[in-house]
Structures are given as structure tokens and as C-alpha cells.
Amino acid sequence: MKAAKLTLFITSLVVLILFYVININTVSPITVTGNGNPFLLVAAPLLPLFILMVLLWGRILRVHSISKRFSIVGIILTFVHLMIAFIYQRVSLANYRDIIKDAYLEKYGKVDSQYIQDITTGISFHVNNQYFNVNTFFMFISFSIFIAFVFYLWGIHENKIENRDVQE
């Protein structure tokens, strides 16, 4: 059990470091960039790390034999956190677009709104700090917990069905 918790802690630190490295590699608002974002290669390990975190959270839940009620409360709380964090992220992105518009207006005296929309949509260098920040890091952690709770609760339900079938 200690190994799972330690591994989860170390994995979380690695994820945090990856988020930080990508975040600090955001270009200034008035910088013109080429096509592509090479720091997405740094993000590639996040998917296997996410899967590992879900497995570790699931193992911790199984070892501690969390009740069905606690699992449901956990699902609800993590879901609420994810929704609030998502809304916050959308507002933050809208504010960031305004910052970029102001910077372009100050430097060039005009703003091409479509260009601003284009560079802040998708996987541009301009949005690294929007996709990889403290909020999205906690969203990443919460989503791994949410998925682990769902699988754990589903496993409890499946075990009860199997036990009922065996008894009949």
C-alpha cells in the first residue's frame, strides 16, 4: 500500500513538472509563431501517467474498502470540482484573449479578431499557459480520481451481481 501511495505521489510530481515546463514555454502575446507546438511532445507522457494514476487511485480505494456511499459522494464532489474548474478555465481563456487583443492594439494600432481567435484555439504556442496551469493540473488529478471512483463503484456493483448469481 505504501508503494502505491509513494508511486502516486511521485507520478503527481512528474505530472506537475511536465505541466510547469509546458506552461513556461508560452510565447508573449505579440509574438508570431510558426506552425506547430513542439512542447506537445513534452505532453505525450501525460496519457500513460494518467492511466497509471487511475490504476493507483483504484488500488488505494480497493485496499481501503471504500463504501458505496463514499464512492458516490466522491464521484459527485470530483464532478462538481471538474465543472467549476472547466468554467473557470473558459473564463480565463476569454480574459487571455482580451490581453492578447490589447497587446496587438498597443503594438499595431489594430486588431484582427479572427487571428486572435485562431492563435488561441487548438494547440498553439499562445495557449500553453492556458492548457497547462495550476487549475488544469488539479483538473487532471481530479479527473483521475473521478475515473477511479467510477471504476471502483462499477466493480462493487459487478461483484454484488456476481455474488447474487452464485447464491441463486
Short mmCIF file of C-alpha atoms in Angstrom, two decimals:
data_model
loop_
_atom_site.label_atom_id
_atom_site.label_comp_id
_atom_site.label_asym_id
_atom_site.label_seq_id
_atom_site.Cartn_x
_atom_site.Cartn_y
_atom_site.Cartn_z
CA MET A 1 0.00 0.00 0.00
CA LYS A 2 2.83 2.39 0.84
CA ALA A 3 4.35 1.63 -2.56
CA ALA A 4 1.12 2.64 -4.32
CA LYS A 5 0.89 5.88 -2.37
CA LEU A 6 4.55 6.70 -2.96
CA THR A 7 4.23 5.90 -6.65
CA LEU A 8 1.12 8.08 -6.85
CA PHE A 9 2.97 10.93 -5.15
CA ILE A 10 5.97 10.65 -7.47
CA THR A 11 3.71 10.38 -10.52
CA SER A 12 1.85 13.51 -9.42
CA LEU A 13 5.17 15.36 -9.08
CA VAL A 14 6.24 14.27 -12.56
CA VAL A 15 2.90 15.46 -13.96
CA LEU A 16 3.30 18.77 -12.13
CA ILE A 17 6.79 19.22 -13.58
CA LEU A 18 5.52 18.45 -17.09
CA PHE A 19 2.69 20.98 -16.67
CA TYR A 20 5.20 23.57 -15.42
CA VAL A 21 7.65 23.03 -18.30
CA ILE A 22 4.90 23.38 -20.89
CA ASN A 23 3.40 26.38 -19.09
CA ILE A 24 6.61 28.39 -19.02
CA ASN A 25 7.06 27.80 -22.74
CA THR A 26 4.22 30.09 -23.75
CA VAL A 27 5.19 32.87 -26.13
CA SER A 28 4.45 36.53 -25.41
CA PRO A 29 1.10 37.78 -26.74
CA ILE A 30 2.57 39.71 -29.70
CA THR A 31 4.97 37.01 -30.89
CA VAL A 32 4.21 35.49 -34.26
CA THR A 33 4.83 31.75 -34.25
CA GLY A 34 5.11 29.15 -36.96
CA ASN A 35 3.01 26.09 -37.31
CA GLY A 36 3.01 23.55 -34.55
CA ASN A 37 3.86 23.42 -30.90
CA PRO A 38 6.90 21.25 -30.13
CA PHE A 39 6.10 21.28 -26.41
CA LEU A 40 3.19 18.96 -27.09
CA LEU A 41 5.88 16.27 -27.28
CA VAL A 42 6.54 17.01 -23.61
CA ALA A 43 2.82 16.40 -23.00
CA ALA A 44 2.90 12.95 -24.65
CA PRO A 45 3.76 11.10 -21.40
CA LEU A 46 0.68 12.58 -19.70
CA LEU A 47 -1.67 9.92 -21.10
CA PRO A 48 0.24 6.91 -19.73
CA LEU A 49 0.79 8.79 -16.46
CA PHE A 50 -2.95 9.47 -16.28
CA ILE A 51 -3.72 5.78 -16.75
CA LEU A 52 -1.15 4.89 -14.08
CA MET A 53 -2.74 7.40 -11.68
CA VAL A 54 -6.22 5.94 -12.25
CA LEU A 55 -4.88 2.45 -11.54
CA LEU A 56 -3.10 3.63 -8.39
CA TRP A 57 -6.17 5.51 -7.09
CA GLY A 58 -8.24 2.40 -7.82
CA ARG A 59 -5.80 0.22 -5.90
CA ILE A 60 -5.92 2.59 -2.92
CA LEU A 61 -9.74 2.59 -2.98
CA ARG A 62 -9.84 -1.23 -3.12
CA VAL A 63 -7.35 -1.67 -0.27
CA HIS A 64 -9.26 0.73 1.94
CA SER A 65 -12.62 -0.88 1.00
CA ILE A 66 -14.37 2.43 0.47
CA SER A 67 -18.15 2.23 0.94
CA LYS A 68 -20.61 2.67 -1.91
CA ARG A 69 -21.93 5.87 -0.30
CA PHE A 70 -18.43 7.34 -0.02
CA SER A 71 -17.77 6.43 -3.66
CA ILE A 72 -20.92 8.19 -4.80
CA VAL A 73 -20.04 11.29 -2.75
CA GLY A 74 -16.52 11.17 -4.22
CA ILE A 75 -17.92 10.98 -7.75
CA ILE A 76 -20.24 13.92 -7.13
CA LEU A 77 -17.55 16.08 -5.50
CA THR A 78 -14.94 15.43 -8.16
CA PHE A 79 -17.53 16.04 -10.89
CA VAL A 80 -18.53 19.36 -9.29
CA HIS A 81 -14.86 20.33 -9.00
CA LEU A 82 -14.28 19.49 -12.65
CA MET A 83 -17.29 21.56 -13.77
CA ILE A 84 -16.26 24.59 -11.72
CA ALA A 85 -12.65 24.29 -12.91
CA PHE A 86 -13.80 23.96 -16.53
CA ILE A 87 -15.94 27.10 -16.25
CA TYR A 88 -13.04 28.94 -14.63
CA GLN A 89 -10.77 27.80 -17.47
CA ARG A 90 -13.19 29.09 -20.11
CA VAL A 91 -13.36 32.49 -18.38
CA SER A 92 -9.57 32.54 -18.06
CA LEU A 93 -9.17 31.85 -21.79
CA ALA A 94 -11.60 34.67 -22.65
CA ASN A 95 -9.61 37.03 -20.43
CA TYR A 96 -6.35 35.88 -22.02
CA ARG A 97 -7.76 36.63 -25.47
CA ASP A 98 -8.53 40.14 -24.28
CA ILE A 99 -4.94 40.53 -23.05
CA ILE A 100 -3.63 39.46 -26.45
CA LYS A 101 -6.04 41.83 -28.22
CA ASP A 102 -4.85 44.70 -26.04
CA ALA A 103 -1.20 43.86 -26.75
CA TYR A 104 -1.83 43.78 -30.51
CA LEU A 105 -3.80 47.02 -30.35
CA GLU A 106 -0.98 48.72 -28.47
CA LYS A 107 1.74 47.48 -30.82
CA TYR A 108 0.00 47.65 -34.20
CA GLY A 109 -2.91 50.04 -33.60
CA LYS A 110 -5.42 47.48 -34.86
CA VAL A 111 -6.61 44.00 -34.02
CA ASP A 112 -7.52 41.13 -36.31
CA SER A 113 -10.09 39.31 -34.16
CA GLN A 114 -10.03 36.22 -36.38
CA TYR A 115 -6.25 35.95 -35.98
CA ILE A 116 -6.58 36.25 -32.19
CA GLN A 117 -9.23 33.52 -32.26
CA ASP A 118 -7.01 31.32 -34.46
CA ILE A 119 -3.91 31.57 -32.23
CA THR A 120 -5.90 30.90 -29.05
CA THR A 121 -7.76 27.89 -30.38
CA GLY A 122 -6.24 24.46 -30.68
CA ILE A 123 -2.64 23.65 -29.86
CA SER A 124 -0.84 26.94 -30.47
CA PHE A 125 2.20 28.15 -28.52
CA HIS A 126 -0.01 31.01 -27.34
CA VAL A 127 -2.21 28.78 -25.18
CA ASN A 128 0.33 26.58 -23.43
CA ASN A 129 -0.23 28.61 -20.26
CA GLN A 130 -3.98 28.16 -20.64
CA TYR A 131 -3.91 24.38 -21.04
CA PHE A 132 -1.10 23.63 -18.60
CA ASN A 133 -1.51 25.64 -15.40
CA VAL A 134 -2.33 25.03 -11.74
CA ASN A 135 -6.06 24.80 -12.45
CA THR A 136 -5.67 22.27 -15.23
CA PHE A 137 -3.17 20.30 -13.14
CA PHE A 138 -5.80 19.91 -10.42
CA MET A 139 -8.37 19.07 -13.09
CA PHE A 140 -6.02 16.32 -14.27
CA ILE A 141 -5.73 14.94 -10.73
CA SER A 142 -9.48 15.24 -10.07
CA PHE A 143 -10.36 13.51 -13.32
CA SER A 144 -8.07 10.60 -12.46
CA ILE A 145 -9.80 10.32 -9.06
CA PHE A 146 -13.23 10.61 -10.71
CA ILE A 147 -12.46 7.78 -13.14
CA ALA A 148 -11.05 5.63 -10.33
CA PHE A 149 -14.21 6.17 -8.25
CA VAL A 150 -16.42 5.26 -11.23
CA PHE A 151 -14.48 2.06 -11.92
CA TYR A 152 -14.40 1.23 -8.21
CA LEU A 153 -18.17 1.74 -7.87
CA TRP A 154 -18.77 -0.24 -11.04
CA GLY A 155 -16.60 -3.04 -9.59
CA ILE A 156 -18.64 -3.06 -6.36
CA HIS A 157 -21.82 -3.31 -8.41
CA GLU A 158 -20.40 -6.10 -10.59
CA ASN A 159 -19.24 -8.05 -7.51
CA LYS A 160 -22.72 -7.84 -5.94
CA ILE A 161 -24.33 -9.10 -9.15
CA GLU A 162 -21.85 -11.99 -9.35
CA ASN A 163 -22.40 -12.86 -5.67
CA ARG A 164 -26.17 -12.83 -6.20
CA ASP A 165 -25.83 -15.15 -9.22
CA VAL A 166 -23.65 -17.57 -7.24
CA GLN A 167 -26.14 -17.68 -4.34
CA GLU A 168 -29.08 -18.48 -6.61
#
